[in-house]
mmCIF file of C-alpha atoms in Angstrom:
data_model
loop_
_atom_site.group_PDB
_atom_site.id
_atom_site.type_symbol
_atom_site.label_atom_id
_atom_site.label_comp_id
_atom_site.label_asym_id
_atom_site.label_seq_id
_atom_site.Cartn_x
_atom_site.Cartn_y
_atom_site.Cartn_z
ATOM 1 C CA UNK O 1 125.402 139.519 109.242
ATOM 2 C CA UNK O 2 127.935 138.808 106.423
ATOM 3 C CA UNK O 3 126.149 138.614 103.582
ATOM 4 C CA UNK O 4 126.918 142.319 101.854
ATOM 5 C CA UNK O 5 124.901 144.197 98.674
ATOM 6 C CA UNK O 6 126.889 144.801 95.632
ATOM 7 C CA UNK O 7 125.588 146.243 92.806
ATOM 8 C CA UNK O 8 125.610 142.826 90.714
ATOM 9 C CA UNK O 9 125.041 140.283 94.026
ATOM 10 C CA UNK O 10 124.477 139.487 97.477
ATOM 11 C CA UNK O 11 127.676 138.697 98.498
ATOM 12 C CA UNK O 12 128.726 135.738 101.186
ATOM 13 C CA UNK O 13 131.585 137.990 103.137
ATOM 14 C CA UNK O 14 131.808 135.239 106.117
ATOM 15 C CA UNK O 15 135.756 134.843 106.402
ATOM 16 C CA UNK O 16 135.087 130.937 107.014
ATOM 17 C CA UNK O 17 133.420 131.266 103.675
ATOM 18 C CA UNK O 18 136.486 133.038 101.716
ATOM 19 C CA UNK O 19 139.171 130.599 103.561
ATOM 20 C CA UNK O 20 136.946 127.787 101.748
ATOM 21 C CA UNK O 21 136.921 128.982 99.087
ATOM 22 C CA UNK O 22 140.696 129.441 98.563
ATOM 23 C CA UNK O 23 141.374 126.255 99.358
ATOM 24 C CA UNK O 24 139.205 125.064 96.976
ATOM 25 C CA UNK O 25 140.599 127.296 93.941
ATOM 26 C CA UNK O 26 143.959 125.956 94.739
ATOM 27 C CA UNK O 27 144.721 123.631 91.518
ATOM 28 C CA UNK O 28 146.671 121.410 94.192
ATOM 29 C CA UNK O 29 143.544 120.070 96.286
ATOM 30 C CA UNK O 30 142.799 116.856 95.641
ATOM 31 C CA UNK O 31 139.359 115.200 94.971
ATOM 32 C CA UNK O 32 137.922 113.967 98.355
ATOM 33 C CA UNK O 33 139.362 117.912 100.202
ATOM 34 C CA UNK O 34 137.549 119.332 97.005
ATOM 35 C CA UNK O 35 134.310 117.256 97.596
ATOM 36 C CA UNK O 36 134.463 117.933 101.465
ATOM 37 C CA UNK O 37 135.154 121.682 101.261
ATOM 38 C CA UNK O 38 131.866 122.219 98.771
ATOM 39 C CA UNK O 39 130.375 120.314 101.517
ATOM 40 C CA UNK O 40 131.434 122.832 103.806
ATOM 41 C CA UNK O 41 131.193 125.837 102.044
ATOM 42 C CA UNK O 42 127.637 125.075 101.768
ATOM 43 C CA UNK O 43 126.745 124.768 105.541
ATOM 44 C CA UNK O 44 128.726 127.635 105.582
ATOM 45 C CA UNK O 45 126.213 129.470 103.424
ATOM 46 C CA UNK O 46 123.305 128.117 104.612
ATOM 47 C CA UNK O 47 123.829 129.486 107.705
ATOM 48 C CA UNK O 48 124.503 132.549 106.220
ATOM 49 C CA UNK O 49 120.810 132.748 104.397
ATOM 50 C CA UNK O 50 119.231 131.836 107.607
ATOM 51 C CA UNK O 51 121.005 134.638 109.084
ATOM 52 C CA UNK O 52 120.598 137.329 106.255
ATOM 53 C CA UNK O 53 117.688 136.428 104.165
ATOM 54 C CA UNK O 54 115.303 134.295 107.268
ATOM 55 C CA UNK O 55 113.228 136.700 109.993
ATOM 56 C CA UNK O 56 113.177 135.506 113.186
ATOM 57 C CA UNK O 57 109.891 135.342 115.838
ATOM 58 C CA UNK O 58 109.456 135.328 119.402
ATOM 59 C CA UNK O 59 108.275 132.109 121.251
ATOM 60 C CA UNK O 60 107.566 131.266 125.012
ATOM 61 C CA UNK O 61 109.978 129.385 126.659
ATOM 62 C CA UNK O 62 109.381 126.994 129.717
ATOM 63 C CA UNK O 63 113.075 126.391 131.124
ATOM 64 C CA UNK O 64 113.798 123.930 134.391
ATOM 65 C CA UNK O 65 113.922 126.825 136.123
ATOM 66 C CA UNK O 66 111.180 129.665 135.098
ATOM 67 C CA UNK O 67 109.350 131.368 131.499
ATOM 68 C CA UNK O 68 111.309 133.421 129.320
ATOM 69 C CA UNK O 69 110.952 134.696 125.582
ATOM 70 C CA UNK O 70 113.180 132.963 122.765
ATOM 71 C CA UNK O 71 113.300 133.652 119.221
ATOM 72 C CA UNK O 72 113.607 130.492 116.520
ATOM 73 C CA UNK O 73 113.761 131.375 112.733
ATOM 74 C CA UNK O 74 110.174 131.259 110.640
ATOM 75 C CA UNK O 75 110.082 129.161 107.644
ATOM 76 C CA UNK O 76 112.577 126.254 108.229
ATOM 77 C CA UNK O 77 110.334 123.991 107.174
ATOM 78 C CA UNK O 78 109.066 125.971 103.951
ATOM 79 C CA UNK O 79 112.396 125.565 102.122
ATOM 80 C CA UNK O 80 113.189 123.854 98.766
ATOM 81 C CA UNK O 81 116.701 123.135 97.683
ATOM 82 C CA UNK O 82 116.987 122.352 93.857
ATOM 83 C CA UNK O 83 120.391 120.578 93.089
ATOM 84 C CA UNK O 84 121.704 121.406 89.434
ATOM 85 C CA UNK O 85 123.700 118.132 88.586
ATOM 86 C CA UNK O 86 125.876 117.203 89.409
ATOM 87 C CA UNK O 87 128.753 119.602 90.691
ATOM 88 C CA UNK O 88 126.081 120.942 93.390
ATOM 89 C CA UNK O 89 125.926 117.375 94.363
ATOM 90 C CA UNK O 90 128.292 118.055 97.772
ATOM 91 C CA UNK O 91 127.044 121.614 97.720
ATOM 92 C CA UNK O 92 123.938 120.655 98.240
ATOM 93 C CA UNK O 93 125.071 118.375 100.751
ATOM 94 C CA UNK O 94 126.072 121.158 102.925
ATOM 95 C CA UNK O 95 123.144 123.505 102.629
ATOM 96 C CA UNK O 96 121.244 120.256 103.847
ATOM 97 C CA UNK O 97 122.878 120.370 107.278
ATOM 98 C CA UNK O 98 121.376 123.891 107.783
ATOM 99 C CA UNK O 99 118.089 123.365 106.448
ATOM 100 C CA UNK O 100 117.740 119.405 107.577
ATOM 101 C CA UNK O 101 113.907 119.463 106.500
ATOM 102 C CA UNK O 102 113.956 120.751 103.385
ATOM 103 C CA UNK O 103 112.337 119.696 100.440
ATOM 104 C CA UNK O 104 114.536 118.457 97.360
ATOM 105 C CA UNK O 105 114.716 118.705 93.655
ATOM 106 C CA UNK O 106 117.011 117.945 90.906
ATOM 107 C CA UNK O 107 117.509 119.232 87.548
ATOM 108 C CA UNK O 108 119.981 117.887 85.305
ATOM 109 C CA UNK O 109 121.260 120.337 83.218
ATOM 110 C CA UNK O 110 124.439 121.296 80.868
ATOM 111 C CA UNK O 111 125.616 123.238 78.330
ATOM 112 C CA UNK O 112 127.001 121.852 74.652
ATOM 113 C CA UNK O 113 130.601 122.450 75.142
ATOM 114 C CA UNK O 114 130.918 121.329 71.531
ATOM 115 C CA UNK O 115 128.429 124.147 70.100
ATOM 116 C CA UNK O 116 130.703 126.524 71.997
ATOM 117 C CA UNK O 117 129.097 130.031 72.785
ATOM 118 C CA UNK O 118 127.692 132.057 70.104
ATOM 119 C CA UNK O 119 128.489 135.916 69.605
ATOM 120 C CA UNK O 120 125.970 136.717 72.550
ATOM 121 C CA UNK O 121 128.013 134.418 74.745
ATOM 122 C CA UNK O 122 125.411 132.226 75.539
ATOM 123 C CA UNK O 123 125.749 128.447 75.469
ATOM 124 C CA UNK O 124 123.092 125.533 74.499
ATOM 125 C CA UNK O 125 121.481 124.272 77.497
ATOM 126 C CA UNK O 126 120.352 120.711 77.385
ATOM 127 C CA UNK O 127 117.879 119.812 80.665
ATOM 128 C CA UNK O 128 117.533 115.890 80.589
ATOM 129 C CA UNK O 129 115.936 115.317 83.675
ATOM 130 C CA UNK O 130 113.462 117.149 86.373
ATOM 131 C CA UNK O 131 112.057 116.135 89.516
ATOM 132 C CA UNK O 132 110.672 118.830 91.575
ATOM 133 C CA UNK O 133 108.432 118.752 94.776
ATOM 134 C CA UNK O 134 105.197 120.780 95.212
ATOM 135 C CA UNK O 135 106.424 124.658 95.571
ATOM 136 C CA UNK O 136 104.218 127.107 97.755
ATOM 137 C CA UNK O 137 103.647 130.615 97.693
ATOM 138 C CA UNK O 138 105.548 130.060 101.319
ATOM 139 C CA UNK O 139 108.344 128.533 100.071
ATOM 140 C CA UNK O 140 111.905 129.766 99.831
ATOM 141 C CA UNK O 141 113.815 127.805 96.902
ATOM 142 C CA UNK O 142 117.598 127.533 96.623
ATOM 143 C CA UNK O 143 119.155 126.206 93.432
ATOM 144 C CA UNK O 144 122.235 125.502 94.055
ATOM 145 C CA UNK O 145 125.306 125.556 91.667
ATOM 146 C CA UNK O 146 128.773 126.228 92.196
ATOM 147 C CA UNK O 147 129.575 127.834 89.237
ATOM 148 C CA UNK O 148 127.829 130.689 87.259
ATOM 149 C CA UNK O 149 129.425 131.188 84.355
ATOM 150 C CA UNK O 150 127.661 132.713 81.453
ATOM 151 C CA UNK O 151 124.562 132.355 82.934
ATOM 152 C CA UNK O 152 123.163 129.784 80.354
ATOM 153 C CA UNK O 153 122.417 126.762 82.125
ATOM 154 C CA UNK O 154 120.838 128.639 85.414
ATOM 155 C CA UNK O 155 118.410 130.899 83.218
ATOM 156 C CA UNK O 156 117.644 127.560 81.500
ATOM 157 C CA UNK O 157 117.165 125.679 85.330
ATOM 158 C CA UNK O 158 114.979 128.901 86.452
ATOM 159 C CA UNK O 159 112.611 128.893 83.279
ATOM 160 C CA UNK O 160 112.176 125.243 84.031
ATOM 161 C CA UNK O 161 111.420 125.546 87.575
ATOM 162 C CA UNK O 162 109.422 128.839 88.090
ATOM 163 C CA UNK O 163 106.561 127.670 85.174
ATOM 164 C CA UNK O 164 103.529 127.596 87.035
ATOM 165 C CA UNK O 165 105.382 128.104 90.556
ATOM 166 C CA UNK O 166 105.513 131.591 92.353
ATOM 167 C CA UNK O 167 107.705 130.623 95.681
ATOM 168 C CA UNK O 168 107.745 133.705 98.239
ATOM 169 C CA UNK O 169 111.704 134.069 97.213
ATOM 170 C CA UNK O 170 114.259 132.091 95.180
ATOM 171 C CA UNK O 171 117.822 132.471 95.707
ATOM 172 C CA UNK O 172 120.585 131.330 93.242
ATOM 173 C CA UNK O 173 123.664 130.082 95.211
ATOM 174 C CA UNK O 174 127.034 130.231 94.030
ATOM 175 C CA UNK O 175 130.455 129.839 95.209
ATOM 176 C CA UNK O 176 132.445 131.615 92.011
ATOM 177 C CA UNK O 177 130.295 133.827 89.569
ATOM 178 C CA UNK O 178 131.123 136.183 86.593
ATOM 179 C CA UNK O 179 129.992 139.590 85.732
ATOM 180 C CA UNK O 180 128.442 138.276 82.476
ATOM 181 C CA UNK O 181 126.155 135.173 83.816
ATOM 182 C CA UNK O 182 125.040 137.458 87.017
ATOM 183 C CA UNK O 183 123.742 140.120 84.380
ATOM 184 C CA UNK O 184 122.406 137.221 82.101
ATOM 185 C CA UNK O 185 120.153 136.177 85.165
ATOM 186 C CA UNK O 186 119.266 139.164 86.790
ATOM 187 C CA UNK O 187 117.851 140.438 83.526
ATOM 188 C CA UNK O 188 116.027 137.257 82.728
ATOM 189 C CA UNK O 189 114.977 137.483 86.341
ATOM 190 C CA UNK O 190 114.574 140.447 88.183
ATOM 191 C CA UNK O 191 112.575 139.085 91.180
ATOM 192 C CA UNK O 192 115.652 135.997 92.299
ATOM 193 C CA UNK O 193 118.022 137.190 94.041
ATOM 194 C CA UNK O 194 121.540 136.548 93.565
ATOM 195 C CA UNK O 195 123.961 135.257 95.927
ATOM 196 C CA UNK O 196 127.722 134.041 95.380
ATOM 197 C CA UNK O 197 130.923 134.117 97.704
ATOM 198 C CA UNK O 198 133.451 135.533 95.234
ATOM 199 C CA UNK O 199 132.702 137.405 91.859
ATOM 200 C CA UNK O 200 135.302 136.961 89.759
ATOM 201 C CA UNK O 201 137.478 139.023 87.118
ATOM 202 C CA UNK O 202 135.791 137.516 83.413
ATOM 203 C CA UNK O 203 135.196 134.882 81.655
ATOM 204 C CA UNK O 204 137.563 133.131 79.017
ATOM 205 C CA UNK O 205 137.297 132.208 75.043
ATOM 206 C CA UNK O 206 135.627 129.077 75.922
ATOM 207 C CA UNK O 207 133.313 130.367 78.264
ATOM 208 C CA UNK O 208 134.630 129.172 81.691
ATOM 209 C CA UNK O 209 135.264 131.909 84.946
ATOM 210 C CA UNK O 210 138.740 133.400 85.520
ATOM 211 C CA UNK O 211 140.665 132.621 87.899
ATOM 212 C CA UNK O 212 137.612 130.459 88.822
ATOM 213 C CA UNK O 213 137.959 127.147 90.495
ATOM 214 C CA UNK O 214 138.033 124.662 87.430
ATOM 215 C CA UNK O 215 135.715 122.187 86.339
ATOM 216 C CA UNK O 216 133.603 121.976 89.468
ATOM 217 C CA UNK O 217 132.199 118.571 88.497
ATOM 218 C CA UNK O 218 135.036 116.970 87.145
ATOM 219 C CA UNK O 219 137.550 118.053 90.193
ATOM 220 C CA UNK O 220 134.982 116.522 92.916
ATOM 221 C CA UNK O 221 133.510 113.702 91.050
ATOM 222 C CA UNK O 222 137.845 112.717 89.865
ATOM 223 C CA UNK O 223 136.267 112.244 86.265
ATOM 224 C CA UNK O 224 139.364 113.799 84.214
#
């Protein structure tokens, strides 16, 4: 299993995972290698929560030849993937080829870059649009954004989407995070766990993650 325990997150470790990832930081990779390696980076951690966070059973096998024992993973089917627009967009995309039957839901949520952050770095968080499916007690829910910043918009996105649920685990998926959003949301909410490929150094003046990746959004959807 590479998925390791640090003090502030569950940490993807896969070396698929990191070579992804540094392709994407690179400031000279171009929209559609952006957009395809958030797709990837996504299987890539999907498979990595099936593997770390999923148990496995035991099931009778009938092969061409004779009975054995198998094992398939428990709870495939109980999984809900919440995409934070839109930079999780081809994130998403990618978690979707590991869990093909999952449920979806959207939130559309951002932070007023014009307000700026005030002196407990914290942003306004603006959600204009929700649509959820049902969520179980047996469900396992993924929201999925690539960047966690100050934590703002996701402890926004989780207020929004835990009222009146109580899933059997919720996960927060990352590819970059900083020290400052990961404390933001664990404190908010003990009980989600935390999971990210890279925690990074800090954040800057205005809020975004150093050395980071960019503008998530804007460098797979070609909108600056």
């Amino acid at each position: 299993m590479t998925i390791e325990d640090r003090e502030d997150a569950y940490v993807v470790d896969h070396a698929l995972a990191k070579h992804t990832l540094s392709r994407l930081r690179s400031a000279e990779t171009e929209q559609v290698s952006f957009r395809k390696g958030l797709v990837k980076l996504g299987r890539i951690c999907g498979y990595e929560i099936i593997d770390g966070a999923m148990e496995t059973e035991y099931v009778s096998i009938t092969t061409p030849l004779s009975e054995t024992t198998g094992e398939r993973v428990k709870g495939l089917d109980d999984v809900v993937i919440v995409n934070v627009l839109r930079a999780a967009t081809p994130f998403v995309e990618g978690l979707l080829k590991a869990f093909p039957r999952a449920k979806q839901g959207v939130i559309s949520a951002g932070r007023d870059e014009e307000a700026g952050m005030n002196e407990d770095g914290e942003f306004p968080i603006s959600i204009d649009y929700m649509k959820l499916p049902d969520i179980s007690e047996d469900d396992t829910v993924i929201v999925a954004d690539p960047m966690l910043a100050t934590g703002s918009t996701m402890t926004a996105v989780l207020k929004k989407l835990l009222e009146g649920a109580d899933p059997e685990r919720t996960l927060v998926l990352s590819a970059v995070a900083a020290p400052p959003g990961l404390v933001r949301v664990d404190e908010a909410f003990p009980e989600v766990d935390l999971l990210t490929v890279a925690v990074d150094e800090r954040l800057d003046e205005d809020g975004f993650i150093v050395p980071g990746l960019g503008d998530a959004g804007d460098r797979a959807f070609r909108t600056t």
